PDB file of C-alpha atoms in Angstrom:
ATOM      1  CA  UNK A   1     -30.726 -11.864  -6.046  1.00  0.00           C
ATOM      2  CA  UNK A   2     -31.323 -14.379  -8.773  1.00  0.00           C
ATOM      3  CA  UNK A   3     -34.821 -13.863 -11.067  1.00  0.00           C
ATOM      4  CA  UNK A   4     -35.875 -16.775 -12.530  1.00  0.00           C
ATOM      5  CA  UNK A   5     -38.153 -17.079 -15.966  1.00  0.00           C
ATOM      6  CA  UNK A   6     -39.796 -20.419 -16.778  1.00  0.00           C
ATOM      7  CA  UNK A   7     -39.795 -19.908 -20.960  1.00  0.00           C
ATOM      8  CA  UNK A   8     -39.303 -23.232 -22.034  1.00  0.00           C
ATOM      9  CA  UNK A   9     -43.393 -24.298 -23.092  1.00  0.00           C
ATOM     10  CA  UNK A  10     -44.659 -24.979 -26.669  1.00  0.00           C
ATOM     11  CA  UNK A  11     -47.066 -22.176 -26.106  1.00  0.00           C
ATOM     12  CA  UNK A  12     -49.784 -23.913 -27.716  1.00  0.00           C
ATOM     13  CA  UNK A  13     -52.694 -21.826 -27.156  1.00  0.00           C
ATOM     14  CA  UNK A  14     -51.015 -19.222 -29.533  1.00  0.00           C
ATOM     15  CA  UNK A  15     -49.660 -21.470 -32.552  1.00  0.00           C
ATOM     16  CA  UNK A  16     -50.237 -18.677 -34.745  1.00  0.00           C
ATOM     17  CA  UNK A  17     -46.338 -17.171 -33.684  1.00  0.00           C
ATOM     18  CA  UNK A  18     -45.446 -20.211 -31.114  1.00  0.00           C
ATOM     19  CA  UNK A  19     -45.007 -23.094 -33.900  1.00  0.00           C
ATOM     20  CA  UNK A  20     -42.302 -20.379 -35.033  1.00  0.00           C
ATOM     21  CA  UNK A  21     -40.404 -19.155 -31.867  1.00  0.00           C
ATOM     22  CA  UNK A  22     -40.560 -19.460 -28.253  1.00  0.00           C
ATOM     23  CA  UNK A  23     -44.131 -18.263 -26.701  1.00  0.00           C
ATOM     24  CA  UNK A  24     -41.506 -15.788 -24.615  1.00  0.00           C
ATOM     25  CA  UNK A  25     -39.827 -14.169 -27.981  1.00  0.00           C
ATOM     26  CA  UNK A  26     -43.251 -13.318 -29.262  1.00  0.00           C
ATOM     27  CA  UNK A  27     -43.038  -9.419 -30.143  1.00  0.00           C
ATOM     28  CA  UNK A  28     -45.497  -7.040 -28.282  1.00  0.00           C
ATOM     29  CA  UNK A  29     -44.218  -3.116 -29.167  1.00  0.00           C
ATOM     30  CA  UNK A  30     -41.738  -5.076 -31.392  1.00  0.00           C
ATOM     31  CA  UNK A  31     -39.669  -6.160 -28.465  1.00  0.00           C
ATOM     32  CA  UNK A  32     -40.361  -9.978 -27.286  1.00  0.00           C
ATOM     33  CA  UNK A  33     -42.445  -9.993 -23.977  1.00  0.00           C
ATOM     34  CA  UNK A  34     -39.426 -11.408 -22.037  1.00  0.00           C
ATOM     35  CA  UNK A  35     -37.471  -8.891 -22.843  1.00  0.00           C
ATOM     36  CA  UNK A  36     -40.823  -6.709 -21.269  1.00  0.00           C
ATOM     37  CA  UNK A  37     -40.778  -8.672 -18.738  1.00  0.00           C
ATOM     38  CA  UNK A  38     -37.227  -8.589 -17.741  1.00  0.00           C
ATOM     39  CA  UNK A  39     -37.165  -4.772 -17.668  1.00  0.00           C
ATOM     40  CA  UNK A  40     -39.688  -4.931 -15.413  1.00  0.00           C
ATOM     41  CA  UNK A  41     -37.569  -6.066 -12.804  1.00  0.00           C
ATOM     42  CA  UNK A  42     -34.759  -4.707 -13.824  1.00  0.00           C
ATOM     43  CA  UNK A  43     -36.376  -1.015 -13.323  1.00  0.00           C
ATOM     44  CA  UNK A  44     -36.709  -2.256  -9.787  1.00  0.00           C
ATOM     45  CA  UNK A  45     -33.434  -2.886  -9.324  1.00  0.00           C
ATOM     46  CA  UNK A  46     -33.520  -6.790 -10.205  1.00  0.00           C
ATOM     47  CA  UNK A  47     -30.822  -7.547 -12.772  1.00  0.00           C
ATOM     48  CA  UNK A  48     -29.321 -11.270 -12.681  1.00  0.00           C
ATOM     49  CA  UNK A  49     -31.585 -13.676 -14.736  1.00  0.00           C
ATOM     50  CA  UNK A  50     -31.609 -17.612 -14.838  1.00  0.00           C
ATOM     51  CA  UNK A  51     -33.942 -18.292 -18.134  1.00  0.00           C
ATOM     52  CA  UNK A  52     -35.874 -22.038 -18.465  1.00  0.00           C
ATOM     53  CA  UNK A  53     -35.398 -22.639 -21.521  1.00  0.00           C
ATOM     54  CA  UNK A  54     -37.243 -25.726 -23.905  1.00  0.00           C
ATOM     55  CA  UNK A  55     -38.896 -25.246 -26.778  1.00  0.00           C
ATOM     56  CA  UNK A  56     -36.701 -23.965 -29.535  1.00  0.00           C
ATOM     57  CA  UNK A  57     -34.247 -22.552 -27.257  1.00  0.00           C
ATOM     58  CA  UNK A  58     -31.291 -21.873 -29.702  1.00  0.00           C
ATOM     59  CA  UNK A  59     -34.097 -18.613 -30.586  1.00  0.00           C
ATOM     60  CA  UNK A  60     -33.323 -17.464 -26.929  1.00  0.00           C
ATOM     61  CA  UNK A  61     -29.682 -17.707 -26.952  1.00  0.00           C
ATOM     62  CA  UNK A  62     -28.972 -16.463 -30.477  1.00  0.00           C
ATOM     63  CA  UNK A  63     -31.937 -13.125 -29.939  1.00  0.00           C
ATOM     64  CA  UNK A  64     -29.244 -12.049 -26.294  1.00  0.00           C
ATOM     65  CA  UNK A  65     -25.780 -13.148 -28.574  1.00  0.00           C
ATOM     66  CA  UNK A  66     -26.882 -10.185 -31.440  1.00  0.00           C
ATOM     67  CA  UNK A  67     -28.790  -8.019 -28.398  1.00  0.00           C
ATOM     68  CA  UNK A  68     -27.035  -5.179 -29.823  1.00  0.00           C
ATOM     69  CA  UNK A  69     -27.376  -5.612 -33.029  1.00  0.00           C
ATOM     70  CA  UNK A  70     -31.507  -6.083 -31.974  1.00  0.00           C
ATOM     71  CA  UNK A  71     -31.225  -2.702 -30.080  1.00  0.00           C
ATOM     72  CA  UNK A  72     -28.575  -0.328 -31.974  1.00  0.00           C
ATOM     73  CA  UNK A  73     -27.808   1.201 -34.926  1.00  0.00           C
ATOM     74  CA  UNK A  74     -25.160  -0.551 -37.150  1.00  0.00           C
ATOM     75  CA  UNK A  75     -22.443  -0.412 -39.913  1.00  0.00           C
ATOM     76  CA  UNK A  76     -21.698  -3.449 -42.084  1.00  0.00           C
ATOM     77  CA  UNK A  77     -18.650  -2.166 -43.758  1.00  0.00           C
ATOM     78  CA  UNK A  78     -17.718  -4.991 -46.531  1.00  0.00           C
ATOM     79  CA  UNK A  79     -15.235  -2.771 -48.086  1.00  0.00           C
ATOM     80  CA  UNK A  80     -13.290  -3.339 -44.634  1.00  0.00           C
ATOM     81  CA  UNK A  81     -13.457  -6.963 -43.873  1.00  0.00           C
ATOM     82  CA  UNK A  82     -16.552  -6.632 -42.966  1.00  0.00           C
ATOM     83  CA  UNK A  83     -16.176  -4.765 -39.982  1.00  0.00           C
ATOM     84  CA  UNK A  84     -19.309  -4.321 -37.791  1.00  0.00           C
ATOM     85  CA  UNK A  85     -19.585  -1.248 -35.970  1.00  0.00           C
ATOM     86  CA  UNK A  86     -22.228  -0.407 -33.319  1.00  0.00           C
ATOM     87  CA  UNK A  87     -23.393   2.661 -32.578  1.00  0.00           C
ATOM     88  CA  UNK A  88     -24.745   3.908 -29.729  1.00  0.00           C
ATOM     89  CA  UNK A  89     -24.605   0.760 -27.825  1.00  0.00           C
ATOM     90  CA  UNK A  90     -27.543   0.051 -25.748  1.00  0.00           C
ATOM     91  CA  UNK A  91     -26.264  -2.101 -22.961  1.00  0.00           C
ATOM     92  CA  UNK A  92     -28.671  -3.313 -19.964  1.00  0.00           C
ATOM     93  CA  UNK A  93     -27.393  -4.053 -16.489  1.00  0.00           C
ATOM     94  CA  UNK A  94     -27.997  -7.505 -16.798  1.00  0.00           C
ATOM     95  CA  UNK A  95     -26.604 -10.725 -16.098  1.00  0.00           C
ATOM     96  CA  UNK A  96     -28.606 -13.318 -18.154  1.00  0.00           C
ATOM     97  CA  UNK A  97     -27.954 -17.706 -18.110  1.00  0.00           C
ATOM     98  CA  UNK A  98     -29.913 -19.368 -19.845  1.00  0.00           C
ATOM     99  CA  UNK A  99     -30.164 -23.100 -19.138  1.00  0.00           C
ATOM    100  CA  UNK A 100     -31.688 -25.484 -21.992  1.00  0.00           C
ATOM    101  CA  UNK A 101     -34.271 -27.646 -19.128  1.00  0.00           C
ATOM    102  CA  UNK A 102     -36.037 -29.800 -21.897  1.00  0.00           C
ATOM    103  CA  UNK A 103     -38.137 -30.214 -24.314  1.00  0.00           C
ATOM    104  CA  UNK A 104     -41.255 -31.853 -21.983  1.00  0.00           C
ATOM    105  CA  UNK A 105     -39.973 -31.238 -18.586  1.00  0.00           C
ATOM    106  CA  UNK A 106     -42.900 -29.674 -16.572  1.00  0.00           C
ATOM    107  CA  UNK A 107     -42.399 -26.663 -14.751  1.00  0.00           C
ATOM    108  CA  UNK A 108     -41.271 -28.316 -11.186  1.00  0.00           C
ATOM    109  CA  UNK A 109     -38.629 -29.910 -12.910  1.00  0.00           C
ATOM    110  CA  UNK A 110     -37.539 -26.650 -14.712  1.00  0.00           C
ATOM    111  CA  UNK A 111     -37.096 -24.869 -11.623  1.00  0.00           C
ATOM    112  CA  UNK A 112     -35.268 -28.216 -10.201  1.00  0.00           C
ATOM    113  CA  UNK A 113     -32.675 -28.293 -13.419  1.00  0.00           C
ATOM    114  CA  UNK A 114     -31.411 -25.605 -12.725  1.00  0.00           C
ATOM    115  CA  UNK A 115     -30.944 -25.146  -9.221  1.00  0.00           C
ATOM    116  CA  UNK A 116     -27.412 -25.400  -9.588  1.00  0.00           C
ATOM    117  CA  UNK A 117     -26.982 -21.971 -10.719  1.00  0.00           C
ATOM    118  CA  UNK A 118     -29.148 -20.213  -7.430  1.00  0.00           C
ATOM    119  CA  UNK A 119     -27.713 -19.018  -4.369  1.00  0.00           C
ATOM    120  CA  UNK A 120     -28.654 -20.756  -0.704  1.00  0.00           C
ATOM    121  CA  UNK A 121     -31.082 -17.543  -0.324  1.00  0.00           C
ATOM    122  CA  UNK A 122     -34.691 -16.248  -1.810  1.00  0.00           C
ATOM    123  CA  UNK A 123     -34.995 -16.222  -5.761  1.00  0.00           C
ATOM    124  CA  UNK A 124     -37.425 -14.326  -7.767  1.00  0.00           C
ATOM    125  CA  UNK A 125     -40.059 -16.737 -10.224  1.00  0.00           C
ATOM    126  CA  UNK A 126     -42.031 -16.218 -12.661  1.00  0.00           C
ATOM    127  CA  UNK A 127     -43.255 -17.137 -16.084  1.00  0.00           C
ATOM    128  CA  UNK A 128     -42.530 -16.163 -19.403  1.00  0.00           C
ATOM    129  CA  UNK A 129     -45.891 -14.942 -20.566  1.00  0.00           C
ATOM    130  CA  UNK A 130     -47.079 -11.987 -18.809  1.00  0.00           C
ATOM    131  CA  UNK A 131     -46.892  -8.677 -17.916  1.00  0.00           C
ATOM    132  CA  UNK A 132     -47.548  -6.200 -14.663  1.00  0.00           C
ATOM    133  CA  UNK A 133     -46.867  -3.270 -12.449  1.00  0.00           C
ATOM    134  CA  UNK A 134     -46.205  -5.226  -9.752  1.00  0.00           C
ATOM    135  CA  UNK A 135     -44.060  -3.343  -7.064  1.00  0.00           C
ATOM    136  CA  UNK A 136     -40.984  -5.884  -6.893  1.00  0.00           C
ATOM    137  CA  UNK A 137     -39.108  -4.720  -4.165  1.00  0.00           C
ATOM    138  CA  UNK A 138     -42.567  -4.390  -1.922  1.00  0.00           C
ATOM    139  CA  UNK A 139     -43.167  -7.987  -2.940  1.00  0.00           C
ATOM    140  CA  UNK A 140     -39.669  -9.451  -1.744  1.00  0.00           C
ATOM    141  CA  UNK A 141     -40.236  -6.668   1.343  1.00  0.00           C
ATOM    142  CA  UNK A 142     -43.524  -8.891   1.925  1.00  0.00           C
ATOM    143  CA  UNK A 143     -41.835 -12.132   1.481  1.00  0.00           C
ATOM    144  CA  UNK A 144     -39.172 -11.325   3.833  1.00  0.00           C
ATOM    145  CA  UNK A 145     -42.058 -10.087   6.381  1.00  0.00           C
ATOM    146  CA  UNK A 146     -44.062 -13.357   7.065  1.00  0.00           C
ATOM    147  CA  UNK A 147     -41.416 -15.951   7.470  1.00  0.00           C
ATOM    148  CA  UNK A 148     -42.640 -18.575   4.860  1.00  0.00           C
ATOM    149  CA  UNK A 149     -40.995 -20.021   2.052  1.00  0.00           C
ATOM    150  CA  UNK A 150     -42.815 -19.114  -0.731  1.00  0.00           C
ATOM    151  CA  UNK A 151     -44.630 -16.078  -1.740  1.00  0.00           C
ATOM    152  CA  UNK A 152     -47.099 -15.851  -5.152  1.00  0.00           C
ATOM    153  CA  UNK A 153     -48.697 -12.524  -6.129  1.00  0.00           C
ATOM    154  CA  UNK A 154     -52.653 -13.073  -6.442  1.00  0.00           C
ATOM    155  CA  UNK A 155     -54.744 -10.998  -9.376  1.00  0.00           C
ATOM    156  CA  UNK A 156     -58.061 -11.229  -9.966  1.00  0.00           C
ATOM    157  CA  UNK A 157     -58.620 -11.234 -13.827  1.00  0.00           C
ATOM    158  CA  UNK A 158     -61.213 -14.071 -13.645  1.00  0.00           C
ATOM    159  CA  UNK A 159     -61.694 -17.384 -15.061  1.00  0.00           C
ATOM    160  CA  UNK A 160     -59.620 -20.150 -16.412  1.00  0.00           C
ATOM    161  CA  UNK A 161     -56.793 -20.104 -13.795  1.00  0.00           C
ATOM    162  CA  UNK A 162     -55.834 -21.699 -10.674  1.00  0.00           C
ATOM    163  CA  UNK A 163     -57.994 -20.413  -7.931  1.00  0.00           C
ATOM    164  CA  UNK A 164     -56.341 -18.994  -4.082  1.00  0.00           C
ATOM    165  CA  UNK A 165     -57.884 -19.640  -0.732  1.00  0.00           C
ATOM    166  CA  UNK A 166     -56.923 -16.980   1.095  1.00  0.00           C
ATOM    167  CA  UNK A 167     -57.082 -15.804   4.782  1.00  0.00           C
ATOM    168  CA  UNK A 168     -57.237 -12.225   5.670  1.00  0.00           C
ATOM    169  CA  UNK A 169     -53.120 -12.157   6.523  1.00  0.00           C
ATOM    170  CA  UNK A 170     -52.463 -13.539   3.538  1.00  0.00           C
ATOM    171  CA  UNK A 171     -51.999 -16.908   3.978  1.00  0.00           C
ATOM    172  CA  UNK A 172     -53.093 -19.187   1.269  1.00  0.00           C
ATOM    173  CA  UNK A 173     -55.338 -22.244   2.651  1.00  0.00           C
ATOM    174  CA  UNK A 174     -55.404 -24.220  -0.545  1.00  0.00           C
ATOM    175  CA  UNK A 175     -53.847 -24.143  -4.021  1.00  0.00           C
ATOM    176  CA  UNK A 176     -56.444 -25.491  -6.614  1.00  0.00           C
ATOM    177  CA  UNK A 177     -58.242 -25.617 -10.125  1.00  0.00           C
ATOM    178  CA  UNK A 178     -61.523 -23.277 -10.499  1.00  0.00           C
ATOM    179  CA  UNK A 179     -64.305 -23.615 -12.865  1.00  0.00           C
ATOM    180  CA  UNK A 180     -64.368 -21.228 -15.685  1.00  0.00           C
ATOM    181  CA  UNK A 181     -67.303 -18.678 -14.123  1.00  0.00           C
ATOM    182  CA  UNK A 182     -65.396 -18.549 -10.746  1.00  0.00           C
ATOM    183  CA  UNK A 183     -64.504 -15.210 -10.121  1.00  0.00           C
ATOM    184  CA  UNK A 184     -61.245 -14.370  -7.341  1.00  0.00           C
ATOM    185  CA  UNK A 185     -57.812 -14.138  -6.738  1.00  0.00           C
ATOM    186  CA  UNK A 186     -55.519 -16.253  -9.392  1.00  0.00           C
ATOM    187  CA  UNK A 187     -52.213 -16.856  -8.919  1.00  0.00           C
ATOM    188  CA  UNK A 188     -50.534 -14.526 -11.449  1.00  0.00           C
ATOM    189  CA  UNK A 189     -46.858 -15.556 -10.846  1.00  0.00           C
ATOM    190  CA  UNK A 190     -44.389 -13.466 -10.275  1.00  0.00           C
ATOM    191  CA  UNK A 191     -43.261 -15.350  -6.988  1.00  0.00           C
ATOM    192  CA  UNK A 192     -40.305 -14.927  -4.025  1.00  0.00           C
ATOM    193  CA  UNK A 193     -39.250 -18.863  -2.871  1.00  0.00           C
ATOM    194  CA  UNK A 194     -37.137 -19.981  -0.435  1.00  0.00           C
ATOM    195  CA  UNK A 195     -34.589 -22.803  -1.162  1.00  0.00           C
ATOM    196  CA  UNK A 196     -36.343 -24.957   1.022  1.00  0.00           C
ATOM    197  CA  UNK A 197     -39.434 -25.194  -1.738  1.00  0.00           C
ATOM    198  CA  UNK A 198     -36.342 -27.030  -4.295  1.00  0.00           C
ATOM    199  CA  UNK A 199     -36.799 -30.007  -1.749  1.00  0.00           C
ATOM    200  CA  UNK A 200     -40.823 -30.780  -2.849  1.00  0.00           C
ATOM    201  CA  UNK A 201     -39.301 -30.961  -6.416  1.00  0.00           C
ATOM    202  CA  UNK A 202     -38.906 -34.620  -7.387  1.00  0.00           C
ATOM    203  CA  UNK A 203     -37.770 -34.386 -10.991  1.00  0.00           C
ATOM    204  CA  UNK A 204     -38.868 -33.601 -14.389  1.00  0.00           C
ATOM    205  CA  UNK A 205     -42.377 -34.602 -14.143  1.00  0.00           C
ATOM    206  CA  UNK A 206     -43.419 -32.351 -11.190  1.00  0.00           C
ATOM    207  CA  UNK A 207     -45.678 -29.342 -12.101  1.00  0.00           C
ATOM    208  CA  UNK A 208     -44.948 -26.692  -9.517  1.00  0.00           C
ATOM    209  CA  UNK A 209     -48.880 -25.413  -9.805  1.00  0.00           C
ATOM    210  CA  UNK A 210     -49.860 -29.205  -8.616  1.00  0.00           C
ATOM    211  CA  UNK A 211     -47.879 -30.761  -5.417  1.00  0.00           C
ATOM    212  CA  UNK A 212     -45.574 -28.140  -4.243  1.00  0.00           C
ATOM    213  CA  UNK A 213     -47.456 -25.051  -4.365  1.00  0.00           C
ATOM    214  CA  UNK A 214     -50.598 -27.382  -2.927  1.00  0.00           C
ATOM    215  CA  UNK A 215     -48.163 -29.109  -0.106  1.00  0.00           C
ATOM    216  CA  UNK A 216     -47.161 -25.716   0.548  1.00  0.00           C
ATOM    217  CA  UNK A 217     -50.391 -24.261   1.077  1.00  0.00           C
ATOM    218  CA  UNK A 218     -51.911 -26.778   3.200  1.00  0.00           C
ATOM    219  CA  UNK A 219     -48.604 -26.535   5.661  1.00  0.00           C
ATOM    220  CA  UNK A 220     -49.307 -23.001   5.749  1.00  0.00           C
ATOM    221  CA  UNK A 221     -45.973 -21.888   4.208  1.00  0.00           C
ATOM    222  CA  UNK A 222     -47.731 -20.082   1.353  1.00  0.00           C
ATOM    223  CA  UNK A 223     -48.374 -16.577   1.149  1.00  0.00           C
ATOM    224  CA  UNK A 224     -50.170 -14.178  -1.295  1.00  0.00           C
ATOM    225  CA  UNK A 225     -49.206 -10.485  -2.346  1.00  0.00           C
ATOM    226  CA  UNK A 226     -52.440  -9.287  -3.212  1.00  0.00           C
ATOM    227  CA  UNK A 227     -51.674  -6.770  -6.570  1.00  0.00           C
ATOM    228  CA  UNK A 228     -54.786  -4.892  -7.428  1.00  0.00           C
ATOM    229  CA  UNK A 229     -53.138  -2.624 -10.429  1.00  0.00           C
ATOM    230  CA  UNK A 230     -52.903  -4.350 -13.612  1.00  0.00           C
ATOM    231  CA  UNK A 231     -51.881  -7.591 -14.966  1.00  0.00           C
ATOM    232  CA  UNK A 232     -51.961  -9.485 -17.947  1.00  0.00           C
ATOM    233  CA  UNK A 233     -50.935 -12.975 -19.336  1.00  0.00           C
ATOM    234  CA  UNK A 234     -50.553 -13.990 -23.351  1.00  0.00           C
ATOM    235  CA  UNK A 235     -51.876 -16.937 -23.838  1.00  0.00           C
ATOM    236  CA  UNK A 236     -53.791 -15.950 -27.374  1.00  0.00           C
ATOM    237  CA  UNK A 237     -53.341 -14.154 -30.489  1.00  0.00           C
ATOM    238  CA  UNK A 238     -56.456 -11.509 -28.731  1.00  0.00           C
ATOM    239  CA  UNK A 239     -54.253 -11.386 -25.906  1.00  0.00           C
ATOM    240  CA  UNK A 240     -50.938 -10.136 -27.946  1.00  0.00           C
ATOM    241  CA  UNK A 241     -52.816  -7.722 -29.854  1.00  0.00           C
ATOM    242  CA  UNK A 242     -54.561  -6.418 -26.517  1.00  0.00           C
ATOM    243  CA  UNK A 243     -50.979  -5.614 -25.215  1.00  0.00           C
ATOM    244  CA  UNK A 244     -49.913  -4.087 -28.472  1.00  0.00           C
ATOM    245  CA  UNK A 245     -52.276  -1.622 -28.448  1.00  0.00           C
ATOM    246  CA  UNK A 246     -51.841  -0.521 -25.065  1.00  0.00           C
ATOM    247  CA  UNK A 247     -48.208   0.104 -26.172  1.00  0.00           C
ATOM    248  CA  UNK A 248     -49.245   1.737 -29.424  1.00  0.00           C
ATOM    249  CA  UNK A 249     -51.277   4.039 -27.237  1.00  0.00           C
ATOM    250  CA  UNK A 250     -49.050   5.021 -24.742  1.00  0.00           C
ATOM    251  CA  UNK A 251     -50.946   3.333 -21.777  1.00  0.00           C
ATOM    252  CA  UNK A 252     -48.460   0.401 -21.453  1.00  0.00           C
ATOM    253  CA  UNK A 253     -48.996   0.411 -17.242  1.00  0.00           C
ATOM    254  CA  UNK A 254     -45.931  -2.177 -17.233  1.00  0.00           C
ATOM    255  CA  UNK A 255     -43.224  -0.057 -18.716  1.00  0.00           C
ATOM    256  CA  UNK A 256     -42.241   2.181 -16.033  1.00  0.00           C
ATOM    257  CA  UNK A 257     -38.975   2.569 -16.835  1.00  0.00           C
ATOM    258  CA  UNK A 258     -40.128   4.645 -20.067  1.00  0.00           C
ATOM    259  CA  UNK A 259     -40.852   7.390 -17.851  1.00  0.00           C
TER     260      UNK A 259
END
């Protein structure tokens, strides 16, 4: 099953690191938080990626050509040619493609470019920017459940996101903006779509969070994994330092796989 990663924004909000690198390659525990974010799923079993890239995406593909130079131990032995040696290879199960979608393409048309390299079932979504302990395999077990075509996990962090109507099954009655003291569920990515939701894609210019996650709601073919354990974005510096120090300290919630 393919897992998709939108990572292709300027990442304006945190200019202090974005005007430098990708908002995605931004260190946390000295590792980017894709990387984080990637081993998430991969812990659950989740191991072929399709990355959005945009914005400075040569930083992407050059950060997975030297991964294990990034992750190993190394000899650079001039008196030989050169020769690189690498010890104690740390490889990771994963398949990674990672697809240059534009500079200003919103993140509709991201999906849309590069639907050529999904398969005609359900693909994992999510963005680039955000961390959780989200069960994956009970959230594609959901999916697969209620017979819709997409699925969004809903958090409940508070203000400043896009704000869920949602019924007591699950279903999601309307997709929409919420002022900043509004309190509720948010959609915190980390989706499951169907194909199908490719065809309310018109191009480049379509923002997924606008016409078809709001078309899909009011059709009723959105759903909502309610995830009450923890979950947080990067948006600002605050932010990054807030998940550094929950690494520093040991009580990093999203990295299961260190245990």
């Amino acid at each position: 099953m393919k897992t998709v990663i939108l990572a292709g924004g300027y990442g304006t909000r945190i200019s202090e690191e974005s005007q430098f690198k990708p908002k995605p390659m931004i260190e946390i525990g000295g590792m980017p938080i894709l990387w984080h974010i990637m081993k998430s799923y991969s812990y659950h079993g989740f191991n072929d990626f399709i990355i959005c890239a945009g914005y400075k995406q040569h930083v992407i593909k050059e950060w997975f050509a030297d991964y294990a130079l990034h992750t190993s131990d190394v000899t650079f032995d001039f008196s030989d040619n050169g020769k690189i040696y690498v010890h104690e290879r740390h490889a990771e199960p994963w398949k990674v493609t990672i697809v240059n979608t534009g500079l200003d393409t919103m993140t509709g048309g991201r999906v849309k470019r590069i639907q050529r390299f999904l398969d005609d079932e359900p693909f994992m979504l999510t963005y680039g920017d955000g961390v959780c302990d989200v069960n994956m395999n009970e959230l594609l077990e959901f999916h697969n459940s209620h017979g819709k075509n997409a699925t969004i996990t809903a958090v409940e962090p508070g203000g400043r996101f896009g704000v869920l109507d949602i019924e007591f099954n699950g279903s999601i009655n309307n997709f929409g903006e919420k002022k900043k003291e509004d309190g509720g569920w948010i959609n915190g990515g980390y989706m499951v779509m169907n194909p199908d939701v490719l065809e309310l894609i018109d191009g480049d210019s379509t923002v997924l969070e606008k016409e078809p996650l709001e078309r899909l709601a009011a059709t009723g073919e959105l759903m909502a994994y309610k995830h009450d354990g923890f979950w947080q974005c990067m948006d600002t510096l605050r932010e990054k330092q807030l998940l550094d120090g929950l690494i520093a300290a040991n009580k990093a919630p999203w990295m299961k796989w260190q245990s």
